[in-house]
Each structure stands twice: as structure tokens, then as C-alpha cells.
Coordinates of N, CA and C in Angstrom, one line a residue:
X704 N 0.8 -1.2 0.0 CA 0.0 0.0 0.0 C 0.9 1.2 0.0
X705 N 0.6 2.0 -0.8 CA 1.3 3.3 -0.9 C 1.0 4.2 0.2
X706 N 1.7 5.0 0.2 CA 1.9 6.6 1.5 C 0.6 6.7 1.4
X707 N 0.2 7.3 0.0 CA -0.8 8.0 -0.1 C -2.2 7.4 -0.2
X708 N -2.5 5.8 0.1 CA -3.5 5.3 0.2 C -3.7 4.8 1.8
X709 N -2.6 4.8 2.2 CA -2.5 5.2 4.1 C -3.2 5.8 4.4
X710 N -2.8 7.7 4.4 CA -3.7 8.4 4.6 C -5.2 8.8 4.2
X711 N -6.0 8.1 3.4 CA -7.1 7.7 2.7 C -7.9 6.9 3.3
X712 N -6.9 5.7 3.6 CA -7.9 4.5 4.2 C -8.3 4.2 5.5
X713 N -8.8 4.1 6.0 CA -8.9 3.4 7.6 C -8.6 2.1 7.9
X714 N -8.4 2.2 8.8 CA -8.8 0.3 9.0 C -9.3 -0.4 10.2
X715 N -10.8 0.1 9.1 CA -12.3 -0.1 9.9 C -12.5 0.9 11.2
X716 N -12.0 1.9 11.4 CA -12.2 2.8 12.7 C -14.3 3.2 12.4
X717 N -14.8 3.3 13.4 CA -16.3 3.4 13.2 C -16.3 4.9 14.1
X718 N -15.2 5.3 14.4 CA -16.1 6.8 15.1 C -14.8 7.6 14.5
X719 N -15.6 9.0 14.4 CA -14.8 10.5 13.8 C -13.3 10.1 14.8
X720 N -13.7 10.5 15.8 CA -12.9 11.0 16.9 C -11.3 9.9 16.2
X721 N -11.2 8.7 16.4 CA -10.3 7.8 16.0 C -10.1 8.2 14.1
X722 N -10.9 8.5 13.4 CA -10.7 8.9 11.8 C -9.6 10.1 12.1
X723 N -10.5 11.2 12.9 CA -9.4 12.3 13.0 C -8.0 11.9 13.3
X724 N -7.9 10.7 14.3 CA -6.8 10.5 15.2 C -5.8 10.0 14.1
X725 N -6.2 9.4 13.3 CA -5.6 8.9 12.3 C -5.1 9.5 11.5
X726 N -5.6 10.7 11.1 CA -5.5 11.7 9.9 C -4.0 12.5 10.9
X727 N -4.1 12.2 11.5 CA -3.1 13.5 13.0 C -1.6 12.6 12.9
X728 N -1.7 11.3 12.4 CA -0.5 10.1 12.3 C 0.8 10.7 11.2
X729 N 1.9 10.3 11.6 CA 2.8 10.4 10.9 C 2.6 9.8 10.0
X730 N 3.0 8.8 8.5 CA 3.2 8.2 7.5 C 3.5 6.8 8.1
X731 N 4.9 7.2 8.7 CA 5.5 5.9 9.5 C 4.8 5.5 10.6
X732 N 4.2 6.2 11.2 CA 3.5 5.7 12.6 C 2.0 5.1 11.8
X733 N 1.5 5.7 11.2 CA 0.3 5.1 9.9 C 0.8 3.3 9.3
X734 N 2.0 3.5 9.3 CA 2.6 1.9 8.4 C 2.6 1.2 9.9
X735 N 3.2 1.2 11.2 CA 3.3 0.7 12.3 C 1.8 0.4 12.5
X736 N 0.8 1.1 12.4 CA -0.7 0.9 12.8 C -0.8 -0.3 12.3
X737 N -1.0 0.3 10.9 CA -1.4 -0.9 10.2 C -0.9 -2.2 10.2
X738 N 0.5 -2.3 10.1 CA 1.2 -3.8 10.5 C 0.5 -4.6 11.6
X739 N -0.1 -3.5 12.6 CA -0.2 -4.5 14.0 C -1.9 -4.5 13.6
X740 N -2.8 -4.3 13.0 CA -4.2 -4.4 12.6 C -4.6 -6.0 12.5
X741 N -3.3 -6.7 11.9 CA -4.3 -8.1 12.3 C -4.0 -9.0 13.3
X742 N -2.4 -8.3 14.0 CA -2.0 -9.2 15.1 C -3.0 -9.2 16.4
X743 N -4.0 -7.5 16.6 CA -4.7 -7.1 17.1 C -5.5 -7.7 17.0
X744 N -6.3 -7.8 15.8 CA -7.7 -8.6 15.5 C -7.8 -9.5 16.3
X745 N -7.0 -10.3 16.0 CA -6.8 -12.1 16.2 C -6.3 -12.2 17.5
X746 N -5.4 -11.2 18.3 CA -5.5 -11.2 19.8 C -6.6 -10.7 21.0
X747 N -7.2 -10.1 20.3 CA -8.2 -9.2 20.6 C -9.4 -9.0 20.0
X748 N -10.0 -10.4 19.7 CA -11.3 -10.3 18.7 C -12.8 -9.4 19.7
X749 N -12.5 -9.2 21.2 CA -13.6 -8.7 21.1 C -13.8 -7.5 21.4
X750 N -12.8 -6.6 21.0 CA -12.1 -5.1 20.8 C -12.8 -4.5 19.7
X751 N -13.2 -3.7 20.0 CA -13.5 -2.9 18.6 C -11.7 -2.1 18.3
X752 N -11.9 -1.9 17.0 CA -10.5 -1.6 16.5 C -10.3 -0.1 16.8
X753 N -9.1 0.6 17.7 CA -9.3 2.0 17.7 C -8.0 2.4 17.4
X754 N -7.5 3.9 17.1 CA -6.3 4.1 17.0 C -5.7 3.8 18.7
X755 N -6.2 3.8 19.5 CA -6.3 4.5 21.2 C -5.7 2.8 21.4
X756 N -6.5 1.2 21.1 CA -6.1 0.0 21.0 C -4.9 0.1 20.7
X757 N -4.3 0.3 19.1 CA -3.3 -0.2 18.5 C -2.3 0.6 19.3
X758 N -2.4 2.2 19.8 CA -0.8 2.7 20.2 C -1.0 2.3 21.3
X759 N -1.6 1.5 22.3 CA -1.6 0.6 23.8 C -0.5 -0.6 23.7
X760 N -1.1 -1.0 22.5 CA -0.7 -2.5 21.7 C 0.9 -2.5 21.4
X761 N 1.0 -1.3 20.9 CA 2.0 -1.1 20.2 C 2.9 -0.7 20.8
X762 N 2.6 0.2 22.4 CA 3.8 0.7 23.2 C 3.8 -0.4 24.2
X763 N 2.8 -1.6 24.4 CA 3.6 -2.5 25.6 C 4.0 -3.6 24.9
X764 N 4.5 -3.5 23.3 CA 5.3 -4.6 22.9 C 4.1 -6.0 22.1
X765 N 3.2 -5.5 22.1 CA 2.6 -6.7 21.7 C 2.8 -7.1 20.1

């Protein structure tokens, strides 16, 4: 996926508040999200997906 279809896409966020949070992402911190999107899923199936989950996820190492 290109830079510029990063900032475009979501992945699956259902409220503004997390769209905006996303739009507010570096590029690189946007590619780190997404990397961990299905390690999350599948660890965490009864999570709704947020940006607020993945930088939790993503700063205690998961």
C-alpha cells in the first residue's frame, strides 16, 4: 500500500474522533498501525479496532 492510500484508508475505525486521530499520524506511525491491525484482530477479537487500542498494543510490545 502506498503513503498515499494510508492516509485515505482506515482500518475499519467506526467513530470521527479515531478517523481524525488517524489523519493526525505520521506516515510511518500510519505503516506501524497498520502492521499490527491483524496481530490485534486475532489477539483481541472482542475489541472494537481504535487508533487508542493499536498505540496501547504497540507501546507495551505486543
Amino acid at each position: 500500500m502506498s503513503t498515499a492510500d494510508q492516509t485515505t484508508n482506515y482500518p475499519d475505525f467506526v467513530t470521527d474522533a479515531d478517523r481524525h486521530a488517524w489523519d493526525e499520524l505520521a506516515p510511518e506511525r500510519k505503516q506501524q498501525y497498520l502492521d499490527a491491525v491483524d496481530y490485534i484482530r486475532e489477539e483481541y477479537p472482542d475489541e472494537e479496532l481504535s487508533v487508542a487500542l493499536i498505540g496501547t498494543v504497540l507501546a507495551f510490545g505486543g
